[in-house]
Amino acid sequence: MSTDNSGSSPRAAVPDDVPGAAVSDPPATDREGVLRPAQTGQTDDVSDVGEERPHIDEAERQRRFSDWIVPELPFLARVSRSMSRTGAQAEDLAQDTLLKAYRSIDRFDGRYPRAWLFRIARNTAINRDRRRREQVAMDEESMDRVPDREPGASDPAVQVDDAVYDELLENALDALPPDFRVLIQLVDVEGMRYQEAADLLDIPVGTVMSRLHRARRRLRAAVAGTHLDRSGNASVEVGVEAT
Amino acid sequence: MTAQQEPSFDCGGDLPVDCAQVAVYVQSFIDGEHVSISIEALEVHLDRCAPCGLEADDFRRLKVALARRKSERSMVDLLRCCCQSILETGKL
Ligand SMILES: [Zn+2]
């Protein structure tokens, strides 16, 4: 990541992964776009040639970044994770995205920061993966072998899929009753055993199991459909009980 | 110890445990907790009964996604430091 031409002359820094639109799309359009695989191939259409870039001073740049971008860090962490194979990769992606957002925030009108950040992260990830594939191909060629697709290399469609999954999951967690949510937190996020969670909450293990079961069925119902097309299995049976 | 829901399908085959039992124990199985039926029988069922197998896959994916949230929290802390640095120096 080059860190040249940073604060001193921000107008000169036009990150190649930043969407060029001065006005962001509304979320519905963006989500539709996000889900359309053809669009994930856009990587180099991000120059802002011919566009008016209103000059903003450093104080304004910092204010916009603080107001619009910083509140979205949890979102950025989630999507970066979903677009990366390792934690280190995800951290690099998120940091690159933040820097690009900072440098190009004069081109952003402040509407739908999530959609804007998502597009920067996605384009950055696509370029990262393409560079890695090219590197692997070059290495393989020099070793006189047929280049294979890099094992586990993330397909942009799958990345988007995971990002949508994580967002649906986030919303579904918020919608869970507190008794259910705390168990998901303890057992699934923190990795506690049933007995530990039962002791902590002072409830029987059987109650832990039944609440966990019901909570997970609700979450599963909420995220259903985000990944089924991939396996070719059509039907989504969602067992949400009336609780 | 019982799960409340009724299974919405029944493979009706000659598997060692039926779908109803799988529905009761699949969560504990995925969590690596004690289950009071044969693990081997459970695995055979999940392998051969497509609805139960797919449901178990869904729950595994859910668990993986939830576990990821823990590392995301520490990542948010890291990103806050990055933002601080960007705001103060214009770079990372
Ligand atoms: Zn079954």
Tab-separated table of N, CA, C and O and ligand atoms in Angstrom, chain B residues 9-11 15 18-19 22 45 49-53, ligand 1:
chain	number	residue	atom	x	y	z
B	9	PHE	N	-39.953	-33.302	7.775
B	9	PHE	CA	-39.744	-34.324	6.750
B	9	PHE	C	-39.374	-35.621	7.456
B	9	PHE	O	-39.022	-35.624	8.627
B	10	ASP	N	-39.508	-36.675	6.761
B	10	ASP	CA	-39.111	-37.963	7.318
B	10	ASP	C	-38.610	-38.815	6.174
B	10	ASP	O	-39.345	-39.098	5.240
B	11	CYS	N	-37.347	-39.182	6.258
B	11	CYS	CA	-36.798	-39.927	5.144
B	11	CYS	C	-37.390	-41.334	5.077
B	11	CYS	O	-37.371	-41.962	4.028
B	15	LEU	N	-32.781	-46.161	8.235
B	15	LEU	CA	-31.617	-45.623	8.926
B	15	LEU	C	-31.713	-45.922	10.429
B	15	LEU	O	-32.809	-46.031	10.969
B	18	ASP	N	-34.095	-41.979	13.368
B	18	ASP	CA	-35.004	-41.318	12.432
B	18	ASP	C	-34.824	-39.798	12.477
B	18	ASP	O	-34.091	-39.254	13.302
B	19	CYS	N	-35.517	-39.113	11.565
B	19	CYS	CA	-35.351	-37.672	11.422
B	19	CYS	C	-35.717	-36.924	12.708
B	19	CYS	O	-35.102	-35.908	13.042
B	22	VAL	N	-32.839	-37.022	15.004
B	22	VAL	CA	-31.778	-36.148	14.484
B	22	VAL	C	-32.097	-34.695	14.819
B	22	VAL	O	-31.232	-33.934	15.251
B	45	HIS	N	-26.949	-41.036	9.348
B	45	HIS	CA	-28.219	-40.407	8.960
B	45	HIS	C	-27.977	-39.100	8.201
B	45	HIS	O	-28.553	-38.868	7.140
B	49	CYS	N	-29.503	-38.878	4.578
B	49	CYS	CA	-30.794	-38.194	4.483
B	49	CYS	C	-30.526	-36.739	4.067
B	49	CYS	O	-30.009	-35.943	4.849
B	50	ALA	N	-30.885	-36.428	2.828
B	50	ALA	CA	-30.536	-35.105	2.291
B	50	ALA	C	-31.130	-33.949	3.100
B	50	ALA	O	-30.402	-32.994	3.426
B	51	PRO	N	-32.409	-33.967	3.437
B	51	PRO	CA	-32.955	-32.825	4.196
B	51	PRO	C	-32.223	-32.603	5.521
B	51	PRO	O	-31.850	-31.463	5.850
B	52	CYS	N	-32.000	-33.671	6.260
B	52	CYS	CA	-31.309	-33.522	7.551
B	52	CYS	C	-29.858	-33.080	7.331
B	52	CYS	O	-29.329	-32.249	8.083
B	53	GLY	N	-29.231	-33.639	6.309
B	53	GLY	CA	-27.841	-33.280	6.028
B	53	GLY	C	-27.700	-31.813	5.664
B	53	GLY	O	-26.799	-31.123	6.147
C	1	ZN	ZN	-33.479	-37.240	8.113
